Structure formats: structure tokens, C-alpha cells
Amino acid sequence: MSENHQLFGVEDLRGKLSERGYKMTPQRQEILRIFVEHSDYHHMSAEDVYAILQKRESEIGLATVYRALDLLCELGILVKVEFGDGCARYELNTADPKIHHHHHLICLKCKKVIEFEDDLLDDLEATIAKKSGFQILNHEVKFFGYCKDCRGEA
Amino acid sequence: MSENHQLFGVEDLRGKLSERGYKMTPQRQEILRIFVEHSDYHHMSAEDVYAILQKRESEIGLATVYRALDLLCELGILVKVEFGDGCARYELNTADPKIHHHHHLICLKCKKVIEFEDDLLDDLEATIAKKSGFQILNHEVKFFGYCKDCRGEA
DNA sequence: TTTTCTGCAAACGATTTGCATACAC
DNA sequence: GTGTATGCAAATCGTTTGCAGAAAA
């Protein structure tokens, strides 16, 4: 498990919060810490986070988890992702989105989600910006198909 | 409004259904027809489809709409897309997905969804297939940012 | 005739909200 | 002290499901 300061420190959080008139609370701190500590998992749902909190005998309620996740997204600390299974997941937004973008490979058979660390969308973004006048801040790419283990059976 | 035979005819539907042991029903036919007739809109939600049916004084229930949409996706006739607003949309899957892929540009301010007709992901798919052994059947790309009208105000 | 499909209403699960209290500033 | 945040429970909303009757094969 990584230390807090590696990815996102308490003071970074306090700063971003107060910038926008929000308050620092132990709940928000702890929920963010869960993402930092589990940064190897990627994408956790609100229920996942809540389950971890309960294992720690935390008193934090599910509604607070949802509110904190929303807020952390608004601050650009987390990113919301949806895989089409009816529940949203959240991941740490790494410092420079241009550098660390990754894609999700979703297996239609076993429902596994594989991360693919590579971006290669800069050209496409430039093309789109030029043709449409759209200012792109972020993107989300999902590939659907069969993973190595399932491709034979389908 | 286009004629049925241009995009997807009744007999195509009957064929795909019976291939897999499903039955042709007027409900399924009508729901598909709505997509063909509104192919200029793209992505309609179940509620959108239901609203159109009600305007036509159809007796088709919402549950049937959901079931038909699922089925049409399973048959590869429709494609399900999610924009993160908590309700799924569906679009006609054009005959050859390799040819007609498009991307969605989602404006963070006015929530408008703009279609961008261009793909350019073949190289990326090839790279992923080679590196990960994942067999890609389909992909979904969303870009988040500000549209031409909103980019000044943000 | 047999099986699948439909419509309705009830159930469901993820997320949001109202409210009184507790806490950060 | 003031305004925001919390926890709880209830409400909401999109979607799914159970069931009895209707329709396709």
C-alpha cells in the first residue's frame, strides 16, 4: 500500500476544498485515503468504498460516501467511470491526465475489466477539436470483446 | 424519415429472431421501426421510445420496450450507450460497425451530445489486440469537454 | 398445442434527498 | 456563531421480474 504523499496528500485535499468554499472533514479525508491506499485496484464503486469503511468499523454512511465521491470528482481528484453494469465506479485521476490515460477492455463473457495502459488518442483529439470546435478535457474509451481466456469459447 | 428497407427490414428482423428461437411480434417490429424512422436522432432512451409509442396510442408497455431493446442489442441490431446521466440510450447499429463508427462529444456545461463521424481507432485496436490478446468486437469512445457555444463561458 | 411474449403491477438496486443534529471554520 | 456536512431513513428513478392471460410457431 502506498503512502498518502505519493499520490495525493491531505493538504492537497484541504487546499482544493477551501478554494471552492468546501470544508475539510475526516470523512472526506478517509474516503480519499481509501482510493490512495487501493490505487492498485482502480475503479471502486460507492458500495465497494462503503464496504471497506464498514470493515474498518467506520461510522461513515453510504449517503456521505456518494456525496464525497461526487465532490472528489468535481475537484478533479477522482474520475467517474461506467461499465454498463448499472453501477458507477470511481478511480483516482492521476496528476496529468494527458500522461496517464488508460483504456478499459470489457469482456462480454466473463465481465472482467482489463486496464490497458496506452493512450494514442492525441491525434484523434486534435482532429476533433479542429473539425468541431469542441474543447476536449477528458475522454473515456471502452473496448468490448472477449478476453484471452474467453475468446476460444465464444 | 427513411423507409424501412433502407436500414433494416421486417424480414431481416424475422430472420435474426428465428435464428435464435425468438418470435416475431408486432411490438418488436414497431419498436425497431421507431429507430429506423428516427435514425436522424440517434441514441433514444427506453422512455423516449415509450413516449413515442404513447403518442401513437400504442398499447405497448414500458417493460416490453425494455425487453425489446435488450433483445435487439443481443441480435446486434441496436447498440446500447451510456452517457453517465443515469439512463441508457440505444442506437441503430449500422451494418458494418467497422465502417460507421462515430464518437460522442459530451458537453460538461450544457450536456449536449454531439456526434462525431470519424473513427481512426483501427491502429489502436490492432495495438491492443497484439499486446493483450483481447479480441475486440466493438468500442465506445466519449470525449468530455466544452462545446463551441460553452467553451467561452467556462 | 406448446412455448414464448405481453402488460400490469410490484420489486429492485443504485443513487438522491429532507431533515435534525454535529462539526468545521 | 454561521453555514456547511453528516447520518439516517424515506423518496426517487431507471430497470427488472413474477405472473396470468394472449399470441406466435
CSV table of C-alpha atoms (C1' of nucleotides) in Angstrom, one decimal:
chain,number,residue,atom,x,y,z
A,1,MET,CA,0.0,0.0,0.0
A,2,SER,CA,1.3,3.4,-0.9
A,3,GLU,CA,1.8,6.3,1.5
A,4,ASN,CA,-0.6,9.2,1.1
A,5,HIS,CA,2.0,11.7,0.0
A,6,GLN,CA,2.8,9.7,-3.1
A,7,LEU,CA,-0.4,10.3,-4.9
A,8,PHE,CA,-2.5,12.8,-3.1
A,9,GLY,CA,-1.9,14.4,0.3
A,10,VAL,CA,-4.2,15.7,2.9
A,11,GLU,CA,-3.1,19.2,2.4
A,12,ASP,CA,-3.8,19.0,-1.4
A,13,LEU,CA,-7.3,18.0,-0.5
A,14,ARG,CA,-7.7,20.8,2.1
A,15,GLY,CA,-6.5,23.3,-0.5
A,16,LYS,CA,-8.8,22.2,-3.3
A,17,LEU,CA,-11.7,22.1,-0.9
A,18,SER,CA,-11.3,25.6,0.6
A,19,GLU,CA,-10.6,27.0,-2.9
A,20,ARG,CA,-14.2,26.3,-3.6
A,21,GLY,CA,-15.7,27.0,-0.2
A,22,TYR,CA,-16.0,23.4,0.9
A,23,LYS,CA,-14.8,22.2,4.3
A,24,MET,CA,-12.3,19.6,5.1
A,25,THR,CA,-13.8,16.7,7.1
A,26,PRO,CA,-12.4,13.4,8.4
A,27,GLN,CA,-15.0,11.6,6.2
A,28,ARG,CA,-13.7,13.2,3.0
A,29,GLN,CA,-10.2,12.6,4.1
A,30,GLU,CA,-10.8,8.9,4.8
A,31,ILE,CA,-12.7,8.2,1.6
A,32,LEU,CA,-9.9,9.7,-0.4
A,33,ARG,CA,-7.4,7.8,1.6
A,34,ILE,CA,-9.1,4.6,0.6
A,35,PHE,CA,-8.5,5.4,-3.1
A,36,VAL,CA,-4.9,6.2,-2.5
A,37,GLU,CA,-4.3,3.0,-0.5
A,38,HIS,CA,-6.1,0.9,-3.0
A,39,SER,CA,-4.7,2.6,-6.1
A,40,ASP,CA,-3.7,-0.8,-7.4
A,41,TYR,CA,-7.4,-1.8,-7.7
A,42,HIS,CA,-8.7,1.1,-9.7
A,43,HIS,CA,-12.4,1.7,-10.2
A,44,MET,CA,-14.2,1.1,-7.0
A,45,SER,CA,-18.0,1.6,-6.7
A,46,ALA,CA,-19.6,3.5,-3.9
A,47,GLU,CA,-20.6,0.2,-2.3
A,48,ASP,CA,-17.0,-1.0,-2.5
A,49,VAL,CA,-15.8,2.0,-0.6
A,50,TYR,CA,-18.6,1.7,1.9
A,51,ALA,CA,-17.8,-2.0,2.5
A,52,ILE,CA,-14.2,-1.1,3.2
A,53,LEU,CA,-15.3,1.6,5.6
A,54,GLN,CA,-17.5,-0.9,7.4
A,55,LYS,CA,-14.7,-3.4,7.7
A,56,ARG,CA,-12.8,-0.6,9.4
A,57,GLU,CA,-15.8,0.0,11.7
A,58,SER,CA,-16.1,3.5,10.4
A,59,GLU,CA,-19.4,5.3,11.1
A,60,ILE,CA,-19.5,6.9,7.7
A,61,GLY,CA,-22.8,6.4,6.0
A,62,LEU,CA,-23.5,5.5,2.4
A,63,ALA,CA,-25.0,8.8,1.6
A,64,THR,CA,-21.8,10.5,2.7
A,65,VAL,CA,-19.8,8.2,0.5
A,66,TYR,CA,-21.9,9.2,-2.5
A,67,ARG,CA,-21.6,12.9,-1.6
A,68,ALA,CA,-17.9,12.7,-1.1
A,69,LEU,CA,-17.4,10.8,-4.4
A,70,ASP,CA,-19.3,13.4,-6.3
A,71,LEU,CA,-17.3,16.1,-4.6
A,72,LEU,CA,-14.0,14.5,-5.3
A,73,CYS,CA,-15.0,14.2,-9.0
A,74,GLU,CA,-15.9,17.9,-9.0
A,75,LEU,CA,-12.5,18.7,-7.6
A,76,GLY,CA,-10.9,16.6,-10.3
A,77,ILE,CA,-9.4,14.2,-7.8
A,78,LEU,CA,-11.4,11.2,-8.9
A,79,VAL,CA,-12.9,10.3,-12.2
A,80,LYS,CA,-16.3,8.5,-12.6
A,81,VAL,CA,-16.4,5.6,-15.0
A,82,GLU,CA,-19.3,3.4,-16.0
A,83,PHE,CA,-19.1,0.0,-17.4
A,84,GLY,CA,-22.7,-0.6,-18.2
A,85,ASP,CA,-23.5,-2.9,-15.3
A,86,GLY,CA,-25.7,-0.3,-13.6
A,87,CYS,CA,-23.3,1.0,-11.0
A,88,ALA,CA,-20.7,3.7,-11.3
A,89,ARG,CA,-17.1,3.3,-10.4
A,90,TYR,CA,-14.5,5.8,-9.4
A,91,GLU,CA,-10.8,6.0,-9.9
A,92,LEU,CA,-8.0,8.3,-8.9
A,93,ASN,CA,-7.4,10.9,-11.5
A,94,THR,CA,-3.6,11.0,-11.8
A,95,ALA,CA,-1.9,14.3,-11.8
A,96,ASP,CA,-1.6,14.8,-15.5
A,97,PRO,CA,-4.5,13.2,-17.4
A,98,LYS,CA,-2.6,13.6,-20.7
A,99,ILE,CA,0.1,11.3,-19.4
A,100,HIS,CA,-1.6,8.6,-17.6
A,101,HIS,CA,-4.7,7.8,-19.7
A,102,HIS,CA,-5.6,4.2,-19.9
A,103,HIS,CA,-8.5,2.3,-21.6
A,104,HIS,CA,-10.8,-0.3,-20.4
A,105,LEU,CA,-11.2,-3.7,-22.1
A,106,ILE,CA,-14.5,-5.2,-21.1
A,107,CYS,CA,-15.0,-8.9,-21.6
A,108,LEU,CA,-18.5,-9.7,-22.8
A,109,LYS,CA,-18.4,-13.2,-21.5
A,110,CYS,CA,-16.7,-13.1,-18.0
A,111,LYS,CA,-17.4,-9.4,-17.5
A,112,LYS,CA,-13.8,-8.9,-16.4
A,113,VAL,CA,-12.4,-5.3,-16.9
A,114,ILE,CA,-8.8,-5.1,-18.0
A,115,GLU,CA,-6.8,-1.9,-18.0
A,116,PHE,CA,-4.8,-1.1,-21.0
A,117,GLU,CA,-2.1,1.5,-20.3
A,118,ASP,CA,-1.7,3.3,-23.5
A,119,ASP,CA,-3.4,6.3,-24.9
A,120,LEU,CA,-2.6,7.2,-28.5
A,121,LEU,CA,-5.7,9.4,-28.8
A,122,ASP,CA,-3.9,12.7,-29.2
A,123,ASP,CA,-4.2,12.8,-32.9
A,124,LEU,CA,-7.9,12.0,-32.7
A,125,GLU,CA,-8.5,14.7,-30.2
A,126,ALA,CA,-6.7,17.2,-32.3
A,127,THR,CA,-8.7,16.2,-35.3
A,128,ILE,CA,-12.0,16.6,-33.4
A,129,ALA,CA,-11.1,19.9,-31.9
A,130,LYS,CA,-10.2,21.3,-35.3
A,131,LYS,CA,-13.3,20.0,-37.1
A,132,SER,CA,-15.9,20.6,-34.4
A,133,GLY,CA,-14.7,23.4,-32.3
A,134,PHE,CA,-15.1,21.2,-29.2
A,135,GLN,CA,-12.6,21.8,-26.4
A,136,ILE,CA,-11.7,18.3,-25.1
A,137,LEU,CA,-10.8,18.0,-21.4
A,138,ASN,CA,-11.0,14.3,-20.9
A,139,HIS,CA,-12.0,11.1,-22.7
A,140,GLU,CA,-13.2,7.7,-21.9
A,141,VAL,CA,-12.6,4.7,-24.2
A,142,LYS,CA,-14.0,1.3,-23.7
A,143,PHE,CA,-13.4,-1.8,-25.9
A,144,PHE,CA,-15.9,-4.6,-25.8
A,145,GLY,CA,-14.9,-8.1,-26.8
A,146,TYR,CA,-13.5,-11.4,-25.5
A,147,CYS,CA,-10.5,-11.6,-23.2
A,148,LYS,CA,-7.7,-14.1,-23.8
A,149,ASP,CA,-9.4,-16.7,-21.6
A,150,CYS,CA,-12.9,-16.4,-23.2
A,151,ARG,CA,-12.1,-15.9,-26.9
A,152,GLY,CA,-11.9,-19.6,-27.6
A,153,GLU,CA,-15.2,-20.5,-26.0
A,154,ALA,CA,-17.4,-17.8,-27.7
B,1,MET,CA,-38.0,9.9,-42.5
B,2,SER,CA,-36.4,6.9,-44.2
B,3,GLU,CA,-38.2,3.9,-45.5
B,4,ASN,CA,-37.8,0.7,-43.6
B,5,HIS,CA,-35.9,-1.2,-46.3
B,6,GLN,CA,-33.1,1.3,-46.3
B,7,LEU,CA,-31.7,0.4,-42.9
B,8,PHE,CA,-33.4,-2.7,-41.6
B,9,GLY,CA,-36.4,-4.5,-43.0
B,10,VAL,CA,-39.0,-6.6,-41.3
B,11,GLU,CA,-37.7,-9.7,-42.8
B,12,ASP,CA,-34.2,-9.1,-41.6
B,13,LEU,CA,-35.7,-8.9,-38.1
B,14,ARG,CA,-37.8,-12.0,-38.5
B,15,GLY,CA,-34.7,-13.9,-39.7
B,16,LYS,CA,-32.4,-12.9,-36.9
B,17,LEU,CA,-35.2,-13.6,-34.4
B,18,SER,CA,-36.0,-17.1,-35.6
B,19,GLU,CA,-32.3,-18.0,-35.9
B,20,ARG,CA,-32.1,-17.8,-32.2
B,21,GLY,CA,-35.5,-19.2,-31.4
B,22,TYR,CA,-37.3,-15.9,-30.7
B,23,LYS,CA,-40.6,-15.0,-32.2
B,24,MET,CA,-41.6,-12.1,-34.4
B,25,THR,CA,-44.2,-9.9,-32.7
B,26,PRO,CA,-45.8,-6.6,-33.7
B,27,GLN,CA,-44.3,-5.0,-30.6
B,28,ARG,CA,-40.7,-5.8,-31.6
B,29,GLN,CA,-41.4,-4.8,-35.1
B,30,GLU,CA,-42.8,-1.4,-34.1
B,31,ILE,CA,-40.0,-0.6,-31.6
B,32,LEU,CA,-37.4,-1.3,-34.3
B,33,ARG,CA,-39.4,0.8,-36.7
B,34,ILE,CA,-39.1,3.7,-34.4
B,35,PHE,CA,-35.4,3.6,-34.5
B,36,VAL,CA,-35.4,3.3,-38.3
B,37,GLU,CA,-37.7,6.2,-38.7
B,38,HIS,CA,-35.8,8.3,-36.2
B,39,SER,CA,-32.4,7.3,-37.4
B,40,ASP,CA,-31.5,11.0,-37.6
B,41,TYR,CA,-31.9,11.4,-33.8
B,42,HIS,CA,-29.6,8.6,-32.7
B,43,HIS,CA,-29.5,7.4,-29.1
B,44,MET,CA,-33.0,7.2,-27.7
B,45,SER,CA,-33.7,6.0,-24.2
B,46,ALA,CA,-36.3,3.5,-23.3
B,47,GLU,CA,-38.5,6.3,-22.0
B,48,ASP,CA,-38.0,8.2,-25.3
B,49,VAL,CA,-39.3,5.2,-27.2
B,50,TYR,CA,-42.1,4.7,-24.8
B,51,ALA,CA,-43.2,8.3,-25.2
B,52,ILE,CA,-43.3,7.9,-29.0
B,53,LEU,CA,-45.4,4.8,-28.6
B,54,GLN,CA,-47.8,6.6,-26.4
B,55,LYS,CA,-48.1,9.5,-28.8
B,56,ARG,CA,-49.1,6.9,-31.4
B,57,GLU,CA,-51.7,5.5,-28.9
B,58,SER,CA,-49.8,2.2,-28.9
B,59,GLU,CA,-50.7,-0.3,-26.1
B,60,ILE,CA,-47.1,-1.4,-25.7
B,61,GLY,CA,-45.9,-1.3,-22.1
B,62,LEU,CA,-42.6,0.0,-20.8
B,63,ALA,CA,-41.5,-3.4,-19.7
B,64,THR,CA,-41.9,-4.6,-23.2
B,65,VAL,CA,-39.9,-1.7,-24.5
B,66,TYR,CA,-37.0,-2.6,-22.2
B,67,ARG,CA,-37.2,-6.3,-23.2
B,68,ALA,CA,-37.3,-5.5,-26.9
B,69,LEU,CA,-34.3,-3.1,-26.6
B,70,ASP,CA,-32.3,-5.8,-24.8
B,71,LEU,CA,-33.2,-8.3,-27.4
B,72,LEU,CA,-32.4,-6.0,-30.3
B,73,CYS,CA,-29.0,-5.4,-28.7
B,74,GLU,CA,-28.4,-9.1,-28.3
B,75,LEU,CA,-29.2,-9.5,-32.0
B,76,GLY,CA,-26.7,-6.8,-32.9
B,77,ILE,CA,-29.4,-4.6,-34.4
B,78,LEU,CA,-29.1,-1.9,-31.7
B,79,VAL,CA,-26.2,-0.7,-29.6
B,80,LYS,CA,-26.5,0.4,-26.0
B,81,VAL,CA,-24.7,3.6,-25.0
B,82,GLU,CA,-24.4,5.3,-21.7
B,83,PHE,CA,-23.7,9.0,-21.2
B,84,GLY,CA,-23.4,9.0,-17.4
B,85,ASP,CA,-26.8,10.7,-16.8
B,86,GLY,CA,-28.2,7.5,-15.3
B,87,CYS,CA,-30.2,6.3,-18.2
B,88,ALA,CA,-29.1,4.1,-21.1
B,89,ARG,CA,-29.6,5.1,-24.7
B,90,TYR,CA,-29.8,2.9,-27.8
B,91,GLU,CA,-28.9,3.5,-31.4
B,92,LEU,CA,-29.2,1.5,-34.6
B,93,ASN,CA,-26.1,-0.5,-35.2
B,94,THR,CA,-25.2,0.2,-38.8
B,95,ALA,CA,-24.5,-2.8,-41.0
B,96,ASP,CA,-20.7,-2.8,-40.7
B,97,PRO,CA,-19.5,-1.4,-37.4
B,98,LYS,CA,-16.0,-1.1,-38.8
B,99,ILE,CA,-17.2,1.5,-41.3
B,100,HIS,CA,-19.7,3.6,-39.5
B,101,HIS,CA,-18.2,4.1,-36.0
B,102,HIS,CA,-18.7,7.5,-34.6
B,103,HIS,CA,-17.8,9.1,-31.3
B,104,HIS,CA,-19.8,11.2,-28.8
B,105,LEU,CA,-18.7,14.6,-27.6
B,106,ILE,CA,-20.4,15.4,-24.3
B,107,CYS,CA,-20.5,19.0,-23.2
B,108,LEU,CA,-20.0,19.3,-19.5
B,109,LYS,CA,-21.9,22.5,-19.3
B,110,CYS,CA,-25.0,22.3,-21.5
B,111,LYS,CA,-25.0,18.4,-21.5
B,112,LYS,CA,-25.4,18.4,-25.3
B,113,VAL,CA,-24.2,15.2,-27.0
B,114,ILE,CA,-22.6,15.8,-30.4
B,115,GLU,CA,-21.9,13.1,-32.8
B,116,PHE,CA,-18.5,13.0,-34.5
B,117,GLU,CA,-18.3,10.9,-37.6
B,118,ASP,CA,-14.8,9.6,-37.8
B,119,ASP,CA,-13.2,6.6,-36.3
B,120,LEU,CA,-9.5,6.3,-36.6
B,121,LEU,CA,-9.2,3.7,-33.9
B,122,ASP,CA,-8.1,0.8,-36.1
B,123,ASP,CA,-4.5,1.3,-35.2
B,124,LEU,CA,-5.2,1.4,-31.5
B,125,GLU,CA,-7.4,-1.7,-31.7
B,126,ALA,CA,-4.6,-3.5,-33.5
B,127,THR,CA,-2.1,-2.5,-30.9
B,128,ILE,CA,-4.3,-3.6,-28.1
B,129,ALA,CA,-5.1,-6.9,-29.7
B,130,LYS,CA,-1.5,-7.7,-30.1
B,131,LYS,CA,-0.4,-6.6,-26.7
B,132,SER,CA,-3.2,-8.0,-24.6
B,133,GLY,CA,-4.7,-10.9,-26.6
B,134,PHE,CA,-8.1,-9.3,-26.3
B,135,GLN,CA,-10.4,-9.8,-29.2
B,136,ILE,CA,-12.1,-6.5,-29.8
B,137,LEU,CA,-15.6,-6.6,-31.3
B,138,ASN,CA,-16.8,-3.1,-30.6
B,139,HIS,CA,-15.7,0.1,-28.9
B,140,GLU,CA,-17.2,3.2,-27.4
B,141,VAL,CA,-15.4,6.5,-27.2
B,142,LYS,CA,-16.6,9.5,-25.3
B,143,PHE,CA,-15.0,12.9,-25.1
B,144,PHE,CA,-15.8,15.3,-22.4
B,145,GLY,CA,-15.3,19.0,-22.6
B,146,TYR,CA,-17.0,22.2,-23.7
B,147,CYS,CA,-18.8,22.6,-27.0
B,148,LYS,CA,-18.3,25.6,-29.2
B,149,ASP,CA,-21.1,27.5,-27.5
B,150,CYS,CA,-19.9,26.9,-24.0
B,151,ARG,CA,-16.2,27.0,-24.2
B,152,GLY,CA,-16.0,30.7,-23.7
B,153,GLU,CA,-18.2,30.8,-20.6
B,154,ALA,CA,-16.4,28.1,-18.6
C,1,DT,C1',-50.6,-27.3,-28.6
C,2,DT,C1',-46.6,-25.7,-26.8
C,3,DT,C1',-43.6,-22.2,-25.9
C,4,DT,C1',-42.6,-17.7,-26.0
C,5,DC,C1',-44.4,-13.0,-25.3
C,6,DT,C1',-47.1,-9.3,-23.3
C,7,DG,C1',-48.9,-6.0,-19.9
C,8,DC,C1',-49.5,-4.9,-15.5
C,9,DA,C1',-48.0,-4.1,-11.0
C,10,DA,C1',-44.9,-5.0,-7.7
C,11,DA,C1',-39.9,-5.5,-6.7
C,12,DC,C1',-35.4,-4.0,-7.2
C,13,DG,C1',-30.9,-1.6,-6.7
C,14,DA,C1',-28.3,2.3,-7.2
C,15,DT,C1',-28.4,7.0,-6.1
C,16,DT,C1',-30.5,11.2,-4.1
C,17,DT,C1',-32.8,14.0,-0.8
C,18,DG,C1',-35.1,16.0,3.6
C,19,DC,C1',-34.2,16.9,7.9
C,20,DA,C1',-32.4,17.4,12.6
C,21,DT,C1',-28.0,17.3,14.6
C,22,DA,C1',-23.0,17.8,14.6
C,23,DC,C1',-19.0,19.9,13.1
C,24,DA,C1',-15.5,23.0,10.5
C,25,DC,C1',-14.4,27.5,10.0
D,1,DG,C1',-21.9,31.9,15.7
D,2,DT,C1',-22.8,30.7,10.9
D,3,DG,C1',-23.1,27.8,7.4
D,4,DT,C1',-21.8,23.5,5.7
D,5,DA,C1',-21.6,18.4,6.3
D,6,DT,C1',-23.3,14.3,8.3
D,7,DG,C1',-26.2,10.1,9.2
D,8,DC,C1',-30.4,8.2,8.9
D,9,DA,C1',-34.5,7.0,6.7
D,10,DA,C1',-37.5,7.8,3.2
D,11,DA,C1',-38.0,9.0,-1.6
D,12,DT,C1',-36.7,8.6,-6.3
D,13,DC,C1',-35.8,6.8,-10.7
D,14,DG,C1',-34.4,3.7,-14.2
D,15,DT,C1',-34.8,-1.0,-14.9
D,16,DT,C1',-36.2,-5.9,-13.9
D,17,DT,C1',-39.3,-9.5,-12.6
D,18,DG,C1',-43.4,-12.6,-11.4
D,19,DC,C1',-47.5,-13.8,-13.0
D,20,DA,C1',-51.8,-14.8,-15.6
D,21,DG,C1',-53.6,-14.2,-20.0
D,22,DA,C1',-52.6,-13.6,-25.2
D,23,DA,C1',-50.3,-14.6,-29.3
D,24,DA,C1',-46.7,-16.8,-32.4
D,25,DA,C1',-44.9,-21.1,-34.1
